[in-house]
């Protein structure tokens, strides 16, 4: 496979499992096109045209030094110049695939957060409430990424002549769908039952050995799950802490989260929402693995690095 084909496959896989459905994505892209058409010539010049085709602006091709047939990939959660040097040291790496966004992808992280409004709405939070509370948080994230050195790794890839892409929200979508399907199938009654199911997932099992397996952040093993919502697995980064109260009103009992900061935990506790922290790198790994398996199917060798717990579901079948 060529780099473009790998990247397009990631975007396609992300769309296929997106909680908004294909129709939802098409509507979103159509709206972006309509907005673009209304821009002045100067504004059009500055507009990121990729937004017209790609619903995941946090996932990008950063550098193609050599457009080769990809046989060997170095894949990791956070790619920094150290990982690029690692690739050089290993040798024969045709492409590096990062999970977390870099460069332009990082600059546009806030763009994918609207997805959270639709996910919350799917679980019963009125769309006006979700959009109202997320608006503030989305602009906070958009401002927050400005302080980062966004181009550092991309620049290093250019200097070293390394092919570099990232796959963020498409992979997180795959993890979210995997968890949703599993939980709907198993339908756990109590938190302890839910924990048992989560701990059977290979990435979480591995993470447990390293000391960062799934944990109950709020709630207790005996409590009933109620409606379980997968609201904190995909959609860029943390939503708004003001949402928990609204989730409780929408009959959500338990949420699965990748990671959660203290302020959010307190708000969830006050709203009597049970929160399970599945684990950050392990959840990121789950989504990446579901994508990387498709590359493995096409005879591409995957070398994991930077926190990626590589589990192949093909090896087991
Ligand atoms: Fe992440």
PDB file of C-alpha atoms and ligand atoms in Angstrom:
ATOM      1  CA  UNK A   1       0.000   0.000   0.000  1.00  0.00           C
ATOM      2  CA  UNK A   2       1.039   3.569  -0.654  1.00  0.00           C
ATOM      3  CA  UNK A   3       0.905   6.199   2.112  1.00  0.00           C
ATOM      4  CA  UNK A   4      -2.173   7.867   0.653  1.00  0.00           C
ATOM      5  CA  UNK A   5      -4.001   4.546   0.516  1.00  0.00           C
ATOM      6  CA  UNK A   6      -3.164   3.824   4.160  1.00  0.00           C
ATOM      7  CA  UNK A   7      -4.342   7.257   5.198  1.00  0.00           C
ATOM      8  CA  UNK A   8      -7.549   7.051   3.147  1.00  0.00           C
ATOM      9  CA  UNK A   9      -8.278   3.637   4.617  1.00  0.00           C
ATOM     10  CA  UNK A  10      -8.019   5.113   8.135  1.00  0.00           C
ATOM     11  CA  UNK A  11     -10.451   7.917   7.305  1.00  0.00           C
ATOM     12  CA  UNK A  12     -12.853   5.464   5.652  1.00  0.00           C
ATOM     13  CA  UNK A  13     -12.750   3.115   8.649  1.00  0.00           C
ATOM     14  CA  UNK A  14     -13.365   6.056  11.006  1.00  0.00           C
ATOM     15  CA  UNK A  15     -16.428   7.132   9.014  1.00  0.00           C
ATOM     16  CA  UNK A  16     -17.838   3.597   8.870  1.00  0.00           C
ATOM     17  CA  UNK A  17     -18.053   3.337  12.671  1.00  0.00           C
ATOM     18  CA  UNK A  18     -18.701   7.003  13.449  1.00  0.00           C
ATOM     19  CA  UNK A  19     -21.614   7.370  15.906  1.00  0.00           C
ATOM     20  CA  UNK A  20     -23.059  10.095  13.665  1.00  0.00           C
ATOM     21  CA  UNK A  21     -23.476   7.626  10.814  1.00  0.00           C
ATOM     22  CA  UNK A  22     -22.407   8.152   7.218  1.00  0.00           C
ATOM     23  CA  UNK A  23     -25.344  10.468   6.651  1.00  0.00           C
ATOM     24  CA  UNK A  24     -24.310  12.655   9.586  1.00  0.00           C
ATOM     25  CA  UNK A  25     -20.786  12.968   8.184  1.00  0.00           C
ATOM     26  CA  UNK A  26     -22.079  13.816   4.715  1.00  0.00           C
ATOM     27  CA  UNK A  27     -24.259  16.566   6.173  1.00  0.00           C
ATOM     28  CA  UNK A  28     -21.280  17.971   8.076  1.00  0.00           C
ATOM     29  CA  UNK A  29     -19.077  18.073   4.975  1.00  0.00           C
ATOM     30  CA  UNK A  30     -21.894  19.614   2.942  1.00  0.00           C
ATOM     31  CA  UNK A  31     -22.274  22.391   5.528  1.00  0.00           C
ATOM     32  CA  UNK A  32     -18.536  23.066   5.413  1.00  0.00           C
ATOM     33  CA  UNK A  33     -18.667  23.323   1.615  1.00  0.00           C
ATOM     34  CA  UNK A  34     -21.578  25.765   1.793  1.00  0.00           C
ATOM     35  CA  UNK A  35     -19.711  27.896   4.311  1.00  0.00           C
ATOM     36  CA  UNK A  36     -16.611  27.803   2.117  1.00  0.00           C
ATOM     37  CA  UNK A  37     -18.558  28.998  -0.921  1.00  0.00           C
ATOM     38  CA  UNK A  38     -19.670  32.084   0.997  1.00  0.00           C
ATOM     39  CA  UNK A  39     -16.114  33.133   1.897  1.00  0.00           C
ATOM     40  CA  UNK A  40     -14.290  35.998   0.242  1.00  0.00           C
ATOM     41  CA  UNK A  41     -11.371  35.175  -2.097  1.00  0.00           C
ATOM     42  CA  UNK A  42      -8.875  36.131   0.623  1.00  0.00           C
ATOM     43  CA  UNK A  43     -10.638  33.949   3.197  1.00  0.00           C
ATOM     44  CA  UNK A  44     -10.777  31.071   0.704  1.00  0.00           C
ATOM     45  CA  UNK A  45      -7.003  31.268   0.312  1.00  0.00           C
ATOM     46  CA  UNK A  46      -6.513  30.817   4.051  1.00  0.00           C
ATOM     47  CA  UNK A  47      -9.160  28.119   4.360  1.00  0.00           C
ATOM     48  CA  UNK A  48      -7.896  24.596   5.027  1.00  0.00           C
ATOM     49  CA  UNK A  49      -9.321  22.849   1.920  1.00  0.00           C
ATOM     50  CA  UNK A  50      -8.914  19.446   3.487  1.00  0.00           C
ATOM     51  CA  UNK A  51     -11.918  20.336   5.665  1.00  0.00           C
ATOM     52  CA  UNK A  52     -14.123  19.904   2.579  1.00  0.00           C
ATOM     53  CA  UNK A  53     -13.259  16.210   2.233  1.00  0.00           C
ATOM     54  CA  UNK A  54     -11.962  15.023   5.585  1.00  0.00           C
ATOM     55  CA  UNK A  55     -14.236  15.062   8.662  1.00  0.00           C
ATOM     56  CA  UNK A  56     -11.217  14.363  10.925  1.00  0.00           C
ATOM     57  CA  UNK A  57      -8.903  17.332  10.675  1.00  0.00           C
ATOM     58  CA  UNK A  58      -6.908  15.984  13.624  1.00  0.00           C
ATOM     59  CA  UNK A  59      -5.632  13.183  11.353  1.00  0.00           C
ATOM     60  CA  UNK A  60      -3.206  14.151   8.602  1.00  0.00           C
ATOM     61  CA  UNK A  61      -0.424  13.309   6.233  1.00  0.00           C
ATOM     62  CA  UNK A  62       2.461  15.495   7.417  1.00  0.00           C
ATOM     63  CA  UNK A  63       5.331  14.524   5.210  1.00  0.00           C
ATOM     64  CA  UNK A  64       5.970  12.220   2.294  1.00  0.00           C
ATOM     65  CA  UNK A  65       9.702  12.075   1.707  1.00  0.00           C
ATOM     66  CA  UNK A  66       9.468   9.067  -0.593  1.00  0.00           C
ATOM     67  CA  UNK A  67       6.176   7.753  -1.883  1.00  0.00           C
ATOM     68  CA  UNK A  68       7.149   4.111  -1.572  1.00  0.00           C
ATOM     69  CA  UNK A  69       5.172   0.898  -1.230  1.00  0.00           C
ATOM     70  CA  UNK A  70       4.847   0.569   2.550  1.00  0.00           C
ATOM     71  CA  UNK A  71       6.093  -2.723   3.983  1.00  0.00           C
ATOM     72  CA  UNK A  72       7.171  -1.751   7.477  1.00  0.00           C
ATOM     73  CA  UNK A  73       5.516   0.750   9.804  1.00  0.00           C
ATOM     74  CA  UNK A  74       6.597   2.207  13.128  1.00  0.00           C
ATOM     75  CA  UNK A  75       3.406   3.054  15.025  1.00  0.00           C
ATOM     76  CA  UNK A  76       3.144   4.865  18.345  1.00  0.00           C
ATOM     77  CA  UNK A  77       0.850   6.932  20.530  1.00  0.00           C
ATOM     78  CA  UNK A  78       3.014  10.066  20.733  1.00  0.00           C
ATOM     79  CA  UNK A  79       5.594  10.576  18.032  1.00  0.00           C
ATOM     80  CA  UNK A  80       8.369  13.007  18.794  1.00  0.00           C
ATOM     81  CA  UNK A  81      11.813  13.495  17.239  1.00  0.00           C
ATOM     82  CA  UNK A  82      13.097  10.698  19.517  1.00  0.00           C
ATOM     83  CA  UNK A  83      10.830   8.193  17.746  1.00  0.00           C
ATOM     84  CA  UNK A  84      12.018   9.468  14.376  1.00  0.00           C
ATOM     85  CA  UNK A  85      15.592   8.734  15.423  1.00  0.00           C
ATOM     86  CA  UNK A  86      14.411   5.347  16.658  1.00  0.00           C
ATOM     87  CA  UNK A  87      13.069   4.668  13.157  1.00  0.00           C
ATOM     88  CA  UNK A  88      16.421   5.640  11.652  1.00  0.00           C
ATOM     89  CA  UNK A  89      18.192   3.356  14.108  1.00  0.00           C
ATOM     90  CA  UNK A  90      15.922   0.388  13.323  1.00  0.00           C
ATOM     91  CA  UNK A  91      16.194   1.028   9.596  1.00  0.00           C
ATOM     92  CA  UNK A  92      13.826   0.019   6.812  1.00  0.00           C
ATOM     93  CA  UNK A  93      10.836   1.928   8.235  1.00  0.00           C
ATOM     94  CA  UNK A  94       8.695   3.105   5.319  1.00  0.00           C
ATOM     95  CA  UNK A  95       6.193   5.094   7.370  1.00  0.00           C
ATOM     96  CA  UNK A  96       5.626   6.340  10.913  1.00  0.00           C
ATOM     97  CA  UNK A  97       2.020   6.417  12.104  1.00  0.00           C
ATOM     98  CA  UNK A  98       1.359   8.520  15.194  1.00  0.00           C
ATOM     99  CA  UNK A  99      -1.900   8.413  17.101  1.00  0.00           C
ATOM    100  CA  UNK A 100      -1.965  11.842  18.718  1.00  0.00           C
ATOM    101  CA  UNK A 101      -2.097  14.767  16.322  1.00  0.00           C
ATOM    102  CA  UNK A 102       0.952  16.814  15.365  1.00  0.00           C
ATOM    103  CA  UNK A 103       1.434  19.985  13.361  1.00  0.00           C
ATOM    104  CA  UNK A 104      -1.681  21.021  11.454  1.00  0.00           C
ATOM    105  CA  UNK A 105      -3.637  18.130  12.964  1.00  0.00           C
ATOM    106  CA  UNK A 106      -2.943  19.410  16.455  1.00  0.00           C
ATOM    107  CA  UNK A 107      -3.850  22.945  15.436  1.00  0.00           C
ATOM    108  CA  UNK A 108      -7.262  21.587  14.346  1.00  0.00           C
ATOM    109  CA  UNK A 109      -7.902  19.284  17.308  1.00  0.00           C
ATOM    110  CA  UNK A 110     -10.926  21.345  18.401  1.00  0.00           C
ATOM    111  CA  UNK A 111     -12.576  20.770  15.025  1.00  0.00           C
ATOM    112  CA  UNK A 112     -13.426  17.132  15.801  1.00  0.00           C
ATOM    113  CA  UNK A 113     -14.968  17.961  19.188  1.00  0.00           C
ATOM    114  CA  UNK A 114     -18.379  18.682  17.699  1.00  0.00           C
ATOM    115  CA  UNK A 115     -18.682  14.922  17.429  1.00  0.00           C
ATOM    116  CA  UNK A 116     -19.190  14.880  21.194  1.00  0.00           C
ATOM    117  CA  UNK A 117     -22.382  16.919  20.884  1.00  0.00           C
ATOM    118  CA  UNK A 118     -23.878  14.270  18.604  1.00  0.00           C
ATOM    119  CA  UNK A 119     -22.721  11.421  20.842  1.00  0.00           C
ATOM    120  CA  UNK A 120     -24.269  13.103  23.895  1.00  0.00           C
ATOM    121  CA  UNK A 121     -27.444  13.654  21.924  1.00  0.00           C
ATOM    122  CA  UNK A 122     -27.483   9.987  20.905  1.00  0.00           C
ATOM    123  CA  UNK A 123     -27.520   9.124  24.629  1.00  0.00           C
ATOM    124  CA  UNK A 124     -30.391  11.499  25.367  1.00  0.00           C
ATOM    125  CA  UNK A 125     -28.796  14.865  26.203  1.00  0.00           C
ATOM    126  CA  UNK A 126     -30.738  17.536  24.276  1.00  0.00           C
ATOM    127  CA  UNK A 127     -28.623  18.808  21.365  1.00  0.00           C
ATOM    128  CA  UNK A 128     -29.072  22.449  22.415  1.00  0.00           C
ATOM    129  CA  UNK A 129     -27.685  21.674  25.884  1.00  0.00           C
ATOM    130  CA  UNK A 130     -24.784  19.635  24.485  1.00  0.00           C
ATOM    131  CA  UNK A 131     -23.910  22.308  21.936  1.00  0.00           C
ATOM    132  CA  UNK A 132     -24.255  25.108  24.465  1.00  0.00           C
ATOM    133  CA  UNK A 133     -21.926  23.482  26.979  1.00  0.00           C
ATOM    134  CA  UNK A 134     -19.433  22.202  24.441  1.00  0.00           C
ATOM    135  CA  UNK A 135     -19.106  25.548  22.637  1.00  0.00           C
ATOM    136  CA  UNK A 136     -17.124  27.103  25.470  1.00  0.00           C
ATOM    137  CA  UNK A 137     -14.905  24.048  25.862  1.00  0.00           C
ATOM    138  CA  UNK A 138     -14.234  23.767  22.102  1.00  0.00           C
ATOM    139  CA  UNK A 139     -12.998  27.353  21.981  1.00  0.00           C
ATOM    140  CA  UNK A 140     -10.876  26.715  25.085  1.00  0.00           C
ATOM    141  CA  UNK A 141      -9.187  23.739  23.331  1.00  0.00           C
ATOM    142  CA  UNK A 142      -8.744  25.762  20.129  1.00  0.00           C
ATOM    143  CA  UNK A 143      -6.921  28.457  22.117  1.00  0.00           C
ATOM    144  CA  UNK A 144      -5.025  25.923  24.234  1.00  0.00           C
ATOM    145  CA  UNK A 145      -3.223  24.262  21.313  1.00  0.00           C
ATOM    146  CA  UNK A 146      -1.701  27.622  20.395  1.00  0.00           C
ATOM    147  CA  UNK A 147       0.786  27.427  23.232  1.00  0.00           C
ATOM    148  CA  UNK A 148       2.255  24.173  21.899  1.00  0.00           C
ATOM    149  CA  UNK A 149       5.225  23.756  19.591  1.00  0.00           C
ATOM    150  CA  UNK A 150       3.080  22.168  16.903  1.00  0.00           C
ATOM    151  CA  UNK A 151       5.587  21.821  14.085  1.00  0.00           C
ATOM    152  CA  UNK A 152       8.517  20.361  16.051  1.00  0.00           C
ATOM    153  CA  UNK A 153       8.104  16.704  15.045  1.00  0.00           C
ATOM    154  CA  UNK A 154       6.892  17.477  11.518  1.00  0.00           C
ATOM    155  CA  UNK A 155       9.967  19.607  10.959  1.00  0.00           C
ATOM    156  CA  UNK A 156      12.220  16.831  12.263  1.00  0.00           C
ATOM    157  CA  UNK A 157      10.554  14.366   9.859  1.00  0.00           C
ATOM    158  CA  UNK A 158      11.350  16.714   6.986  1.00  0.00           C
ATOM    159  CA  UNK A 159      14.980  17.063   8.068  1.00  0.00           C
ATOM    160  CA  UNK A 160      15.390  13.297   8.429  1.00  0.00           C
ATOM    161  CA  UNK A 161      13.411  12.444   5.284  1.00  0.00           C
ATOM    162  CA  UNK A 162      10.835  10.309   7.102  1.00  0.00           C
ATOM    163  CA  UNK A 163       7.255   9.652   5.970  1.00  0.00           C
ATOM    164  CA  UNK A 164       4.865  10.708   8.721  1.00  0.00           C
ATOM    165  CA  UNK A 165       1.095  10.596   9.203  1.00  0.00           C
ATOM    166  CA  UNK A 166      -1.257  10.389  12.194  1.00  0.00           C
ATOM    167  CA  UNK A 167      -4.590   8.689  12.819  1.00  0.00           C
ATOM    168  CA  UNK A 168      -6.456  10.129  15.793  1.00  0.00           C
ATOM    169  CA  UNK A 169     -10.263  10.351  15.737  1.00  0.00           C
ATOM    170  CA  UNK A 170     -10.726   7.480  13.242  1.00  0.00           C
ATOM    171  CA  UNK A 171      -8.882   5.213  15.713  1.00  0.00           C
ATOM    172  CA  UNK A 172     -10.786   6.592  18.712  1.00  0.00           C
ATOM    173  CA  UNK A 173     -14.027   5.969  16.799  1.00  0.00           C
ATOM    174  CA  UNK A 174     -12.991   2.341  16.300  1.00  0.00           C
ATOM    175  CA  UNK A 175     -12.315   1.966  20.042  1.00  0.00           C
ATOM    176  CA  UNK A 176     -15.648   3.600  20.930  1.00  0.00           C
ATOM    177  CA  UNK A 177     -17.589   1.338  18.564  1.00  0.00           C
ATOM    178  CA  UNK A 178     -15.779  -1.754  19.828  1.00  0.00           C
ATOM    179  CA  UNK A 179     -16.666  -0.882  23.440  1.00  0.00           C
ATOM    180  CA  UNK A 180     -20.254   0.040  22.589  1.00  0.00           C
ATOM    181  CA  UNK A 181     -20.882  -3.235  20.749  1.00  0.00           C
ATOM    182  CA  UNK A 182     -19.290  -5.309  23.500  1.00  0.00           C
ATOM    183  CA  UNK A 183     -21.243  -3.628  26.288  1.00  0.00           C
ATOM    184  CA  UNK A 184     -24.532  -3.837  24.438  1.00  0.00           C
ATOM    185  CA  UNK A 185     -23.910  -7.529  23.866  1.00  0.00           C
ATOM    186  CA  UNK A 186     -22.912  -8.317  27.462  1.00  0.00           C
ATOM    187  CA  UNK A 187     -25.331  -5.881  29.101  1.00  0.00           C
ATOM    188  CA  UNK A 188     -23.656  -5.796  32.568  1.00  0.00           C
ATOM    189  CA  UNK A 189     -25.871  -5.080  35.559  1.00  0.00           C
ATOM    190  CA  UNK A 190     -23.409  -3.816  38.142  1.00  0.00           C
ATOM    191  CA  UNK A 191     -20.129  -1.933  37.939  1.00  0.00           C
ATOM    192  CA  UNK A 192     -18.230  -5.045  39.009  1.00  0.00           C
ATOM    193  CA  UNK A 193     -19.744  -6.920  36.036  1.00  0.00           C
ATOM    194  CA  UNK A 194     -18.745  -4.101  33.713  1.00  0.00           C
ATOM    195  CA  UNK A 195     -15.198  -4.114  35.106  1.00  0.00           C
ATOM    196  CA  UNK A 196     -14.911  -7.846  34.484  1.00  0.00           C
ATOM    197  CA  UNK A 197     -15.884  -7.341  30.826  1.00  0.00           C
ATOM    198  CA  UNK A 198     -13.413  -4.493  30.362  1.00  0.00           C
ATOM    199  CA  UNK A 199     -10.563  -6.389  31.982  1.00  0.00           C
ATOM    200  CA  UNK A 200     -11.014  -9.189  29.447  1.00  0.00           C
ATOM    201  CA  UNK A 201     -10.144  -6.829  26.574  1.00  0.00           C
ATOM    202  CA  UNK A 202      -6.542  -7.672  25.631  1.00  0.00           C
ATOM    203  CA  UNK A 203      -5.209  -4.099  25.681  1.00  0.00           C
ATOM    204  CA  UNK A 204      -6.706  -3.503  29.145  1.00  0.00           C
ATOM    205  CA  UNK A 205      -5.453  -6.875  30.349  1.00  0.00           C
ATOM    206  CA  UNK A 206      -1.920  -5.900  29.294  1.00  0.00           C
ATOM    207  CA  UNK A 207      -2.291  -2.442  30.819  1.00  0.00           C
ATOM    208  CA  UNK A 208      -3.417  -4.026  34.103  1.00  0.00           C
ATOM    209  CA  UNK A 209      -0.097  -5.922  34.220  1.00  0.00           C
ATOM    210  CA  UNK A 210       1.740  -2.598  33.852  1.00  0.00           C
ATOM    211  CA  UNK A 211      -0.372  -1.019  36.609  1.00  0.00           C
ATOM    212  CA  UNK A 212      -2.706   1.159  34.551  1.00  0.00           C
ATOM    213  CA  UNK A 213      -5.711  -1.067  33.911  1.00  0.00           C
ATOM    214  CA  UNK A 214      -9.345   0.094  34.033  1.00  0.00           C
ATOM    215  CA  UNK A 215     -10.369   1.745  37.287  1.00  0.00           C
ATOM    216  CA  UNK A 216     -13.556   2.887  38.945  1.00  0.00           C
ATOM    217  CA  UNK A 217     -13.157   6.627  39.299  1.00  0.00           C
ATOM    218  CA  UNK A 218     -16.567   7.405  40.800  1.00  0.00           C
ATOM    219  CA  UNK A 219     -19.128   4.889  42.002  1.00  0.00           C
ATOM    220  CA  UNK A 220     -18.440   1.488  43.541  1.00  0.00           C
ATOM    221  CA  UNK A 221     -18.412  -2.171  42.385  1.00  0.00           C
ATOM    222  CA  UNK A 222     -21.872  -2.924  43.827  1.00  0.00           C
ATOM    223  CA  UNK A 223     -23.638  -0.001  42.189  1.00  0.00           C
ATOM    224  CA  UNK A 224     -25.878  -0.662  39.225  1.00  0.00           C
ATOM    225  CA  UNK A 225     -24.627   0.618  35.876  1.00  0.00           C
ATOM    226  CA  UNK A 226     -27.913   1.978  34.585  1.00  0.00           C
ATOM    227  CA  UNK A 227     -27.531   3.282  31.054  1.00  0.00           C
ATOM    228  CA  UNK A 228     -23.861   2.989  30.005  1.00  0.00           C
ATOM    229  CA  UNK A 229     -22.669   5.750  27.700  1.00  0.00           C
ATOM    230  CA  UNK A 230     -19.469   5.801  25.654  1.00  0.00           C
ATOM    231  CA  UNK A 231     -19.141   9.564  25.782  1.00  0.00           C
ATOM    232  CA  UNK A 232     -15.472  10.039  26.663  1.00  0.00           C
ATOM    233  CA  UNK A 233     -13.649   7.760  24.248  1.00  0.00           C
ATOM    234  CA  UNK A 234     -13.816   9.722  20.997  1.00  0.00           C
ATOM    235  CA  UNK A 235     -14.211  13.355  19.984  1.00  0.00           C
ATOM    236  CA  UNK A 236     -10.781  14.933  20.401  1.00  0.00           C
ATOM    237  CA  UNK A 237     -10.286  15.504  24.088  1.00  0.00           C
ATOM    238  CA  UNK A 238     -12.212  16.057  27.346  1.00  0.00           C
ATOM    239  CA  UNK A 239     -15.635  17.676  26.975  1.00  0.00           C
ATOM    240  CA  UNK A 240     -17.186  20.023  29.518  1.00  0.00           C
ATOM    241  CA  UNK A 241     -17.363  19.268  33.275  1.00  0.00           C
ATOM    242  CA  UNK A 242     -20.788  20.918  33.320  1.00  0.00           C
ATOM    243  CA  UNK A 243     -22.184  18.051  31.254  1.00  0.00           C
ATOM    244  CA  UNK A 244     -22.431  15.422  33.995  1.00  0.00           C
ATOM    245  CA  UNK A 245     -25.494  16.901  35.627  1.00  0.00           C
ATOM    246  CA  UNK A 246     -27.202  17.000  32.236  1.00  0.00           C
ATOM    247  CA  UNK A 247     -26.147  13.402  31.572  1.00  0.00           C
ATOM    248  CA  UNK A 248     -27.795  12.302  34.816  1.00  0.00           C
ATOM    249  CA  UNK A 249     -31.008  14.065  33.789  1.00  0.00           C
ATOM    250  CA  UNK A 250     -30.755  12.215  30.456  1.00  0.00           C
ATOM    251  CA  UNK A 251     -30.774   8.912  32.429  1.00  0.00           C
ATOM    252  CA  UNK A 252     -27.108   8.105  31.900  1.00  0.00           C
ATOM    253  CA  UNK A 253     -25.876   6.034  34.840  1.00  0.00           C
ATOM    254  CA  UNK A 254     -22.323   5.151  33.896  1.00  0.00           C
ATOM    255  CA  UNK A 255     -19.807   6.531  31.450  1.00  0.00           C
ATOM    256  CA  UNK A 256     -16.664   5.045  30.024  1.00  0.00           C
ATOM    257  CA  UNK A 257     -13.785   7.461  29.843  1.00  0.00           C
ATOM    258  CA  UNK A 258     -10.227   7.208  28.551  1.00  0.00           C
ATOM    259  CA  UNK A 259      -8.902   9.625  31.158  1.00  0.00           C
ATOM    260  CA  UNK A 260     -10.410  12.305  33.334  1.00  0.00           C
ATOM    261  CA  UNK A 261      -8.997  15.259  35.222  1.00  0.00           C
ATOM    262  CA  UNK A 262      -9.877  15.968  38.838  1.00  0.00           C
ATOM    263  CA  UNK A 263     -12.348  18.796  38.202  1.00  0.00           C
ATOM    264  CA  UNK A 264     -14.352  16.490  35.921  1.00  0.00           C
ATOM    265  CA  UNK A 265     -14.274  13.649  38.450  1.00  0.00           C
ATOM    266  CA  UNK A 266     -15.733  15.875  41.174  1.00  0.00           C
ATOM    267  CA  UNK A 267     -18.556  17.050  38.934  1.00  0.00           C
ATOM    268  CA  UNK A 268     -19.368  13.472  37.887  1.00  0.00           C
ATOM    269  CA  UNK A 269     -19.433  12.377  41.520  1.00  0.00           C
ATOM    270  CA  UNK A 270     -21.729  15.246  42.477  1.00  0.00           C
ATOM    271  CA  UNK A 271     -24.101  14.164  39.689  1.00  0.00           C
ATOM    272  CA  UNK A 272     -23.976  10.518  40.881  1.00  0.00           C
ATOM    273  CA  UNK A 273     -22.579   9.382  37.546  1.00  0.00           C
ATOM    274  CA  UNK A 274     -20.392   6.287  37.736  1.00  0.00           C
ATOM    275  CA  UNK A 275     -17.183   6.834  35.819  1.00  0.00           C
ATOM    276  CA  UNK A 276     -14.887   4.070  34.630  1.00  0.00           C
ATOM    277  CA  UNK A 277     -11.461   5.210  33.516  1.00  0.00           C
ATOM    278  CA  UNK A 278     -10.540   2.635  30.913  1.00  0.00           C
ATOM    279  CA  UNK A 279      -6.987   3.936  30.553  1.00  0.00           C
ATOM    280  CA  UNK A 280      -5.494   6.411  28.122  1.00  0.00           C
ATOM    281  CA  UNK A 281      -2.722   4.668  26.172  1.00  0.00           C
ATOM    282  CA  UNK A 282      -4.530   1.328  26.397  1.00  0.00           C
ATOM    283  CA  UNK A 283      -7.739   2.782  24.900  1.00  0.00           C
ATOM    284  CA  UNK A 284      -5.722   4.619  22.256  1.00  0.00           C
ATOM    285  CA  UNK A 285      -3.993   1.298  21.540  1.00  0.00           C
ATOM    286  CA  UNK A 286      -7.319  -0.517  21.171  1.00  0.00           C
ATOM    287  CA  UNK A 287      -8.441   1.870  18.427  1.00  0.00           C
ATOM    288  CA  UNK A 288      -5.062   1.911  16.702  1.00  0.00           C
ATOM    289  CA  UNK A 289      -4.869  -1.896  16.774  1.00  0.00           C
ATOM    290  CA  UNK A 290      -8.229  -2.274  15.056  1.00  0.00           C
ATOM    291  CA  UNK A 291      -6.858  -0.082  12.263  1.00  0.00           C
ATOM    292  CA  UNK A 292      -3.352  -1.580  12.212  1.00  0.00           C
ATOM    293  CA  UNK A 293      -4.835  -5.080  11.856  1.00  0.00           C
ATOM    294  CA  UNK A 294      -6.091  -3.979   8.436  1.00  0.00           C
ATOM    295  CA  UNK A 295      -2.520  -3.082   7.474  1.00  0.00           C
ATOM    296  CA  UNK A 296      -1.252  -6.377   8.832  1.00  0.00           C
ATOM    297  CA  UNK A 297      -3.828  -8.139   6.645  1.00  0.00           C
ATOM    298  CA  UNK A 298      -2.110  -6.457   3.699  1.00  0.00           C
ATOM    299  CA  UNK A 299       1.264  -7.913   4.749  1.00  0.00           C
ATOM    300  CA  UNK A 300       2.566  -4.742   6.369  1.00  0.00           C
ATOM    301  CA  UNK A 301       4.833  -5.302   9.352  1.00  0.00           C
ATOM    302  CA  UNK A 302       3.953  -3.203  12.414  1.00  0.00           C
ATOM    303  CA  UNK A 303       6.533  -2.198  15.007  1.00  0.00           C
ATOM    304  CA  UNK A 304       4.910  -0.642  18.070  1.00  0.00           C
ATOM    305  CA  UNK A 305       6.564   2.172  20.034  1.00  0.00           C
ATOM    306  CA  UNK A 306       5.749   5.089  22.334  1.00  0.00           C
ATOM    307  CA  UNK A 307       3.153   3.443  24.549  1.00  0.00           C
ATOM    308  CA  UNK A 308       1.303   1.518  21.839  1.00  0.00           C
ATOM    309  CA  UNK A 309       0.269  -1.858  23.250  1.00  0.00           C
ATOM    310  CA  UNK A 310       0.155  -3.796  19.994  1.00  0.00           C
ATOM    311  CA  UNK A 311      -2.399  -6.600  20.031  1.00  0.00           C
ATOM    312  CA  UNK A 312      -3.290  -8.229  16.760  1.00  0.00           C
ATOM    313  CA  UNK A 313      -6.772  -9.706  16.571  1.00  0.00           C
ATOM    314  CA  UNK A 314      -5.750 -11.512  13.381  1.00  0.00           C
ATOM    315  CA  UNK A 315      -3.195 -13.709  15.103  1.00  0.00           C
ATOM    316  CA  UNK A 316      -6.001 -15.244  17.180  1.00  0.00           C
ATOM    317  CA  UNK A 317      -8.453 -16.104  14.446  1.00  0.00           C
TER     318      UNK A 317
HETATM  319 FE1  LIG B   1      -5.258   9.874  23.401  1.00  0.00          FE
END
